[in-house]
CSV table of C-alpha atoms and ligand atoms in Angstrom, one decimal:
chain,number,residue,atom,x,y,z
A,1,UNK,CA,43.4,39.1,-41.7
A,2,UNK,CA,46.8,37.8,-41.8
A,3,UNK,CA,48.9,37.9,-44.7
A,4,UNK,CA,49.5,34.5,-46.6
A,5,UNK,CA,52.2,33.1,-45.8
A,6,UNK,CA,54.8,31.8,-48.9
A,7,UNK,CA,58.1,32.2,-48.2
A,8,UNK,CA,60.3,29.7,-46.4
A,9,UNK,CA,63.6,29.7,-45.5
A,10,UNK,CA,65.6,26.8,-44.8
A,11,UNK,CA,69.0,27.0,-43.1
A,12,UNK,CA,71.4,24.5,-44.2
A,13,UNK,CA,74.5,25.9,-43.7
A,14,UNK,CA,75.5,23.9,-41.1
A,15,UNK,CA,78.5,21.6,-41.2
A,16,UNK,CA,77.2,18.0,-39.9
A,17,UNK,CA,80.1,17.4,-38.3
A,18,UNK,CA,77.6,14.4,-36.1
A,19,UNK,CA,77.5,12.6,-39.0
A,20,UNK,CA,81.4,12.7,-40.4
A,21,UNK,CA,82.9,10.9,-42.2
A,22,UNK,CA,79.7,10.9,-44.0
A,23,UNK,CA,79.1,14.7,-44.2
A,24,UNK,CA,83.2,15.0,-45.6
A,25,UNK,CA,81.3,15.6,-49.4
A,26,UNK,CA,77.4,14.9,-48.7
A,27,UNK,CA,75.7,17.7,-47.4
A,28,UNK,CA,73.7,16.3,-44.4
A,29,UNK,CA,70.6,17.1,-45.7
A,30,UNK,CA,70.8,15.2,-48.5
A,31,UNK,CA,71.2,12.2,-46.5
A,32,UNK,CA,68.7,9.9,-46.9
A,33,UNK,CA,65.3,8.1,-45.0
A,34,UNK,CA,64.4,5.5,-47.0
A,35,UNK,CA,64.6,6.5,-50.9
A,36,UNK,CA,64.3,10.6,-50.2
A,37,UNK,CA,66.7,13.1,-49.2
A,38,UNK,CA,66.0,14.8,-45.7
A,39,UNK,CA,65.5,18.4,-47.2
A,40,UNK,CA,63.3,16.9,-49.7
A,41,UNK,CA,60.4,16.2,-46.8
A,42,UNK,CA,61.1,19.4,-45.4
A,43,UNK,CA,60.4,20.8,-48.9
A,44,UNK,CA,57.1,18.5,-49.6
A,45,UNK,CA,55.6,19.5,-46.2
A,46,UNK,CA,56.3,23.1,-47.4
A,47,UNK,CA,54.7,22.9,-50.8
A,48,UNK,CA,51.6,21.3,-48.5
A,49,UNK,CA,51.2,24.4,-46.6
A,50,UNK,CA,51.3,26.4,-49.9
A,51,UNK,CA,54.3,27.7,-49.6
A,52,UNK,CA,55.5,28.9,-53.3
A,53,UNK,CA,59.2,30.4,-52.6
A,54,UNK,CA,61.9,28.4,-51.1
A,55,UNK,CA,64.9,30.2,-49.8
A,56,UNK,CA,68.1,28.2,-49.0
A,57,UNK,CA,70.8,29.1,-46.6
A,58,UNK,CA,73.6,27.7,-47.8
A,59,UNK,CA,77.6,27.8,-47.1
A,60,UNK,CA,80.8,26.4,-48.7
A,61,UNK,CA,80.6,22.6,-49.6
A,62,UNK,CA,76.8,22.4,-50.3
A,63,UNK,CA,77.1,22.3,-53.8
A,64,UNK,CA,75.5,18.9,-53.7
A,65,UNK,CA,72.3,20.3,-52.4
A,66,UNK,CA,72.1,22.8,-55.5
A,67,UNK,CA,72.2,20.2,-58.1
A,68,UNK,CA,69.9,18.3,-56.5
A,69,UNK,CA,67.2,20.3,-57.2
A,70,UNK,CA,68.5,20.5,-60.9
A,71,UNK,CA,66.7,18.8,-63.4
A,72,UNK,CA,68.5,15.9,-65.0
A,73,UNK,CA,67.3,16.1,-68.3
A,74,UNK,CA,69.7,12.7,-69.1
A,75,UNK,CA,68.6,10.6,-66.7
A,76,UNK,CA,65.0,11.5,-67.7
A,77,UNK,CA,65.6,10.9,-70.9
A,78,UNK,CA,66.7,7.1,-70.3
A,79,UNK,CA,64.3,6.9,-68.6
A,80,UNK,CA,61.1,7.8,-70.9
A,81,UNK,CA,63.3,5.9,-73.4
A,82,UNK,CA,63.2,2.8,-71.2
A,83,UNK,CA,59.5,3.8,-70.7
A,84,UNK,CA,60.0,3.6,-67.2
A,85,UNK,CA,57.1,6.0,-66.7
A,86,UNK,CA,56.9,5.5,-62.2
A,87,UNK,CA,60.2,5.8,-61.9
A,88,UNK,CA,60.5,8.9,-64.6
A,89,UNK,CA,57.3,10.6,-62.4
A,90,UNK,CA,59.2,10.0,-59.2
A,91,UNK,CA,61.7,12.3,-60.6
A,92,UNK,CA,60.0,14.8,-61.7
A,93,UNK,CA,57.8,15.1,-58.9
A,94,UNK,CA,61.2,16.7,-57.0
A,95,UNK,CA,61.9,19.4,-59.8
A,96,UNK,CA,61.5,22.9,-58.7
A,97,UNK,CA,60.6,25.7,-61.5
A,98,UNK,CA,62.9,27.9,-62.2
A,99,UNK,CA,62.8,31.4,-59.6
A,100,UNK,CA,61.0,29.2,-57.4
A,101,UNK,CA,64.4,28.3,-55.4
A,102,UNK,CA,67.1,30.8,-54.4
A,103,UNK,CA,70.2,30.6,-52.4
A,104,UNK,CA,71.7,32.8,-50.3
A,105,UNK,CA,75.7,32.0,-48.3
A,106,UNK,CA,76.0,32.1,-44.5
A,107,UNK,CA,79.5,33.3,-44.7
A,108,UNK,CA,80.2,32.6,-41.3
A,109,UNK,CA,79.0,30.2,-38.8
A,110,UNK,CA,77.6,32.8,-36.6
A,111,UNK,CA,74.7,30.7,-35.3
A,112,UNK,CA,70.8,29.7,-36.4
A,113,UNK,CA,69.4,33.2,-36.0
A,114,UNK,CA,72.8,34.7,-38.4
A,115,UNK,CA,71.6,32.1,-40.7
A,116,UNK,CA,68.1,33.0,-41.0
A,117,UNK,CA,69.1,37.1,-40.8
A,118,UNK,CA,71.1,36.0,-44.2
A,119,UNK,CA,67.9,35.9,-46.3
A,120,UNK,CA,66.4,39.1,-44.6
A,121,UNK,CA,66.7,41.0,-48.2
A,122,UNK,CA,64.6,38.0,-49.8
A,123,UNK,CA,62.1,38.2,-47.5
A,124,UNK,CA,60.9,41.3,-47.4
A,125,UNK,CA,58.0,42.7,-45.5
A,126,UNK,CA,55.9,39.4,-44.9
A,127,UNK,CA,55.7,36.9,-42.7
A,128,UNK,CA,57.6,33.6,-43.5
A,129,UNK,CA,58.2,30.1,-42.5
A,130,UNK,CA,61.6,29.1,-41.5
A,131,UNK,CA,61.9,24.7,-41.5
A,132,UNK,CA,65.0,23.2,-40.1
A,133,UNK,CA,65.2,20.0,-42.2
A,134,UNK,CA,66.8,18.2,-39.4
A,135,UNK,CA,63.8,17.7,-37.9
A,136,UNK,CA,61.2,15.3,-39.6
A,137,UNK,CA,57.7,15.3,-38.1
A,138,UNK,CA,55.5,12.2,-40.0
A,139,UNK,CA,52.2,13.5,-39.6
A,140,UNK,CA,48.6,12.9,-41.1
A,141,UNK,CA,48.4,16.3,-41.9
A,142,UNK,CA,51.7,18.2,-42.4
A,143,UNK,CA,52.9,19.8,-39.6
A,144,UNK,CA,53.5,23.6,-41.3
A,145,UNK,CA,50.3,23.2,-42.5
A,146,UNK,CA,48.8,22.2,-39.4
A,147,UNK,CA,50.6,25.6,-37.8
A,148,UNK,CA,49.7,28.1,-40.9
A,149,UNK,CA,46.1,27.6,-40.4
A,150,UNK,CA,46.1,28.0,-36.5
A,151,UNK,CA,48.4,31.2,-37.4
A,152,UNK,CA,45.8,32.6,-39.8
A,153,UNK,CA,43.8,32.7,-36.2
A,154,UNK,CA,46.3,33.9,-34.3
A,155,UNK,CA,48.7,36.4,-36.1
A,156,UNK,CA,52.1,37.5,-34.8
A,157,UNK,CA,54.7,34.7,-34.5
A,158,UNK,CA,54.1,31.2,-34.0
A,159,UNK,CA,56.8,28.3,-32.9
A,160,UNK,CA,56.2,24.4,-33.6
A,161,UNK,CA,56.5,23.3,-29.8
A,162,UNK,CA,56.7,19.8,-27.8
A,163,UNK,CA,56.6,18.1,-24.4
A,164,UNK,CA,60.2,16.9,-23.6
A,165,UNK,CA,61.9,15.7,-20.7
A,166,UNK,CA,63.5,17.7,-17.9
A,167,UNK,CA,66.6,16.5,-18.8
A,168,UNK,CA,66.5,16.8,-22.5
A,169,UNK,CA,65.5,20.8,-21.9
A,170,UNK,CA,68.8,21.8,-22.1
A,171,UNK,CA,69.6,20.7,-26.2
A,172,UNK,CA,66.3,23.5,-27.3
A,173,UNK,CA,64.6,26.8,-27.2
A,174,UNK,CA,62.1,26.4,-24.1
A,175,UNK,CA,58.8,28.0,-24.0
A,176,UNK,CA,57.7,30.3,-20.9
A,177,UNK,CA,53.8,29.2,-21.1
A,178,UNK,CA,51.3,31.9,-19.9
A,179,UNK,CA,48.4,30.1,-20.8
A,180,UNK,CA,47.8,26.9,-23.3
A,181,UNK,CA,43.8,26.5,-25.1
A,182,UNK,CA,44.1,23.3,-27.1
A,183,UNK,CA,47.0,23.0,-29.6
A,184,UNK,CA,47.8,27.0,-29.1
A,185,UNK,CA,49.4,28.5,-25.8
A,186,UNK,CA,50.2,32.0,-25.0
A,187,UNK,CA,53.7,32.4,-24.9
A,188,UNK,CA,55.2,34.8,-22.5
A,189,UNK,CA,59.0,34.2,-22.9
A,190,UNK,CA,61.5,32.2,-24.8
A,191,UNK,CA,65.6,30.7,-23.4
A,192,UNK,CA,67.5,29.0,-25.6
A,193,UNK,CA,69.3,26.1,-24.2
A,194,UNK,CA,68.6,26.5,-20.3
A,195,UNK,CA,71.4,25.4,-18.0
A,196,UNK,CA,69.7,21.9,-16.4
A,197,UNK,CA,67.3,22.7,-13.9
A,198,UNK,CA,66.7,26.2,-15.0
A,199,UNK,CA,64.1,25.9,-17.7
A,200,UNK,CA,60.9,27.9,-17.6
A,201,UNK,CA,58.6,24.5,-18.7
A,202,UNK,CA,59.4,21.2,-20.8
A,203,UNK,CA,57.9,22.8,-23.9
A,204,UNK,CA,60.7,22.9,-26.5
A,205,UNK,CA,60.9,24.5,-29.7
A,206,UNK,CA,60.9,22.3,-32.8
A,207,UNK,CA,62.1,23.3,-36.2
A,208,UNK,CA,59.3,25.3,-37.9
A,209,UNK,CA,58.0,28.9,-37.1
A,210,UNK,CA,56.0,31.1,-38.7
A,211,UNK,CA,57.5,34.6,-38.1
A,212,UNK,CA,56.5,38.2,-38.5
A,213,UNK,CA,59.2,40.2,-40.3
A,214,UNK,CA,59.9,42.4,-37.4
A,215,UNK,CA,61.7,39.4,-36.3
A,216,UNK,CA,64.4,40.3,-38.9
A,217,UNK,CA,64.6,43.5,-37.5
A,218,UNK,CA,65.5,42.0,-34.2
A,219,UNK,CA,68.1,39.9,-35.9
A,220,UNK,CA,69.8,43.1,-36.3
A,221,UNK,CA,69.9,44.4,-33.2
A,222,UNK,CA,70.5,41.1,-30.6
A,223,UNK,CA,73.7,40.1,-29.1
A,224,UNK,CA,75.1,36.9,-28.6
A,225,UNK,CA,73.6,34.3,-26.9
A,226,UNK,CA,73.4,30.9,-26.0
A,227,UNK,CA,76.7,29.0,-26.9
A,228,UNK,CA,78.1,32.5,-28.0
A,229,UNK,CA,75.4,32.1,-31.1
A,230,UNK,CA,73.1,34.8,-32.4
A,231,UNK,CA,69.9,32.7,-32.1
A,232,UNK,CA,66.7,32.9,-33.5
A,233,UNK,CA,64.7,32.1,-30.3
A,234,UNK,CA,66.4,35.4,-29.2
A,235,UNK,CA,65.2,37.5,-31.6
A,236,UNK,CA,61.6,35.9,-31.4
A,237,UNK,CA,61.8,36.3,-27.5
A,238,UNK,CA,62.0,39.9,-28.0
A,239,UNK,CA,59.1,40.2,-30.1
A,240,UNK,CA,57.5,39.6,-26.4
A,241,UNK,CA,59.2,42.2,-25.1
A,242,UNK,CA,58.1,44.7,-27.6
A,243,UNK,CA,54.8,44.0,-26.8
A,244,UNK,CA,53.4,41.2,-30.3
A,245,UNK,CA,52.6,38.2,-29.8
A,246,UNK,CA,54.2,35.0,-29.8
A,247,UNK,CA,52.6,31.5,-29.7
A,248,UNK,CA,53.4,27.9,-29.5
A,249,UNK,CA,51.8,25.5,-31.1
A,250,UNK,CA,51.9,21.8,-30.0
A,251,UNK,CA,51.6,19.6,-33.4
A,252,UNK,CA,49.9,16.5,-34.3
A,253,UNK,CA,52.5,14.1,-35.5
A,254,UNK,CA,55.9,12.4,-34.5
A,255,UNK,CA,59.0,13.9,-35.0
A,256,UNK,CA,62.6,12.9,-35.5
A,257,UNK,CA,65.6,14.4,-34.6
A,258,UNK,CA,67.5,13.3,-37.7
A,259,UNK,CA,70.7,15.8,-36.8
A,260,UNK,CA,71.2,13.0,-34.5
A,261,UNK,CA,72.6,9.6,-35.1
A,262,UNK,CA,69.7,8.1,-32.9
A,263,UNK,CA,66.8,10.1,-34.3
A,264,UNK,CA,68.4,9.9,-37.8
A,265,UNK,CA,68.1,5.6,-37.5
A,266,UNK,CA,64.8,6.0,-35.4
A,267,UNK,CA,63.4,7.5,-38.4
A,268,UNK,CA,64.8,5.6,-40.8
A,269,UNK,CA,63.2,2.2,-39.2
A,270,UNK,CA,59.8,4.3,-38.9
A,271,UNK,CA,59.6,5.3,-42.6
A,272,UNK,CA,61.1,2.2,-43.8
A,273,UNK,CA,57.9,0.3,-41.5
A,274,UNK,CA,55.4,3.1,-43.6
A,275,UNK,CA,56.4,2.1,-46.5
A,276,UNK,CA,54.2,-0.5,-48.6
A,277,UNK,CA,57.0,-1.8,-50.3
A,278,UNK,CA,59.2,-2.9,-47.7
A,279,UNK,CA,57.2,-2.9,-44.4
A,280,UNK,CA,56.5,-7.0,-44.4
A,281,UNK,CA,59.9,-8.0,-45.4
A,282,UNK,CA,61.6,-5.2,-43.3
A,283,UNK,CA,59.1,-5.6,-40.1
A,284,UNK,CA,60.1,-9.8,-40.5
A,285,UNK,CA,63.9,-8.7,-40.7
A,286,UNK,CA,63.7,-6.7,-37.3
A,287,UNK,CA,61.3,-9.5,-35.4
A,288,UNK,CA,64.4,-11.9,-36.2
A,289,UNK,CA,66.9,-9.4,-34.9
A,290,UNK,CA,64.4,-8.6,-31.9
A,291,UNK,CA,64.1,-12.4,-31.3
A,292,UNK,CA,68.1,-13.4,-31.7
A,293,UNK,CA,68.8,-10.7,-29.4
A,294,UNK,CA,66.2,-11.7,-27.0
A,295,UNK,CA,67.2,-15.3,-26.7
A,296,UNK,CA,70.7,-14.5,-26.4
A,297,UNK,CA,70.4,-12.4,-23.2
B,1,G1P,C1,67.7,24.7,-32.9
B,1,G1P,C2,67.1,25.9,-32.2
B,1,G1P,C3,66.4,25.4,-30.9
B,1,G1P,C4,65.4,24.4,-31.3
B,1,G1P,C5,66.0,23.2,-32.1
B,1,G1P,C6,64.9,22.3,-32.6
B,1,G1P,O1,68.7,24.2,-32.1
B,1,G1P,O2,68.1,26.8,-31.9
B,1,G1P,O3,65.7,26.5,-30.3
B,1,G1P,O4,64.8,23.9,-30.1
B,1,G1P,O5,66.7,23.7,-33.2
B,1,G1P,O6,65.5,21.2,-33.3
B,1,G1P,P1,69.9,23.2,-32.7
B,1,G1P,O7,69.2,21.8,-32.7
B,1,G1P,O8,70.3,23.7,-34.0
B,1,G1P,O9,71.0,23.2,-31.7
């Protein structure tokens, strides 16, 4: 029997610097797909997978990102008043109960695994999720969920993980693969950003684990790594080498790389297409553009 997993931490401490100007005064997370804030999917697909406490790794100039999970007891006012009742449940629907959300700093910018070491004293003794918001996965069933349930099989650690190209190896945390039975493989090492040419497979880490607590422990103890960063996929690597287990586990879904400009419009045209509201009039604005551009080449 595993224990339940509901605690998740989600490091947002980083600066954006992709996206300046923008991310000068808006947190990148709070950048929007659509009509919702990035962290605010990351935070639905954890509520889906029952997760009850939501830990936030935060650092100077994210103060944004705090009141936006304040209530705004004004705006819902006018808004019953004006007895707009969808808009008002929209709202409400992104409140967070009070204790349910804590913050912790990342004084430094030490790396992803510094970050996540940061909420060790909110954690505990339990396993825990960890969701980098910069990745969005659109899925039928939500991808944490998807993992949680093949972790209650499993146990020890598990990592989100997906086919990439050779060449795009180098920008993740590669999995060494000792043996894959459907979604779940058997993972017998971990590198984080492998010089081209040098990685162990083209399965790559994606932004949500489920993690034992000993790999806090290991947080501790690792050195520097990649890019002179204390990394996570470090400190899960050498939960292998202490002999537990570590698995990956290939989702069902699509996911965007929204810390990139790219990804970030990629998704932004794929949510904006799933939406019932504007997919006609949006999917007849891009068959024009599609079309102009077309004729004119
Ligand atoms: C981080 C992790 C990396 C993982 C990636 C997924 O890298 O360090 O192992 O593959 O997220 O998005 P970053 O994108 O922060 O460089």
């Amino acid at each position: 029997m595993t224990t339940k997993v509901t605690k998740a931490i989600f490091p947002v401490a980083g600066m954006g610097t992709r996206f300046l100007p923008a991310t000068k005064s808006v947190p990148k997370e709070i950048m929007t797909l659509v009509d919702k804030p990035l962290v605010q999917y990351a935070i639905d697909e954890a509520r889906a997978a029952g997760i009850k406490e939501f830990i936030f790794v935060t650092s100077r100039g994210k103060g944004a990102l705090e009141d936006y999970f304040d209530c705004a007891p004004v705006l819902e006012r006018t808004l019953e008043e004006k007895g707009k009742t969808e808009l008002l449940d929209i709202l409400k629907a992104t409140n967070m109960d009070s204790g349910e959300i804590a913050y912790t700093r990342q004084h430094e910018a030490l790396g992803l695994g510094h970050a996540v070491w940061c909420a060790r004293r909110l954690i505990g003794d339990e396993p825990f999720a960890v969701m980098l918001p910069d990745d969005v996965i659109a899925a039928e069933r939500p991808c944490l969920a998807q993992m949680i349930e093949a972790y209650e099989e499993t146990g020890g650690s598990m990592v989100a993980a997906m086919e990439v190209s050779p060449e795009a190896t180098k920008s993740y945390g590669v999995l060494d693969v000792k043996s894959v039975n459907g979604r779940v493989s058997d993972v017998a090492g971990m590198v984080e950003k492998p010089a081209p040419g040098t990685a162990p497979s083209n399965l790559a880490v994606i932004g949500r684990y489920v993690l034992a607590p000993t790999v806090l422990e290991n947080l501790s103890t690792i050195k520097p790594g990649a890019g002179g960063e204390l990394q996570l996929t470090d400190a899960i690597a050498q939960e292998i080498i202490d002999g537990r287990k570590v698995h990956g586990f290939q989702f069902e879904g699509k996911r965007y790389d929204c810390g990139s400009k790219a990804g970030y419009l990629q998704a932004t045209v794929a949510f904006a297409l799933s939406n019932p509201e504007l997919r006609d009039e949006f999917a007849h604005y891009l068959d024009g553009v599609i079309n102009h551009k077309m004729a004119a080449e």
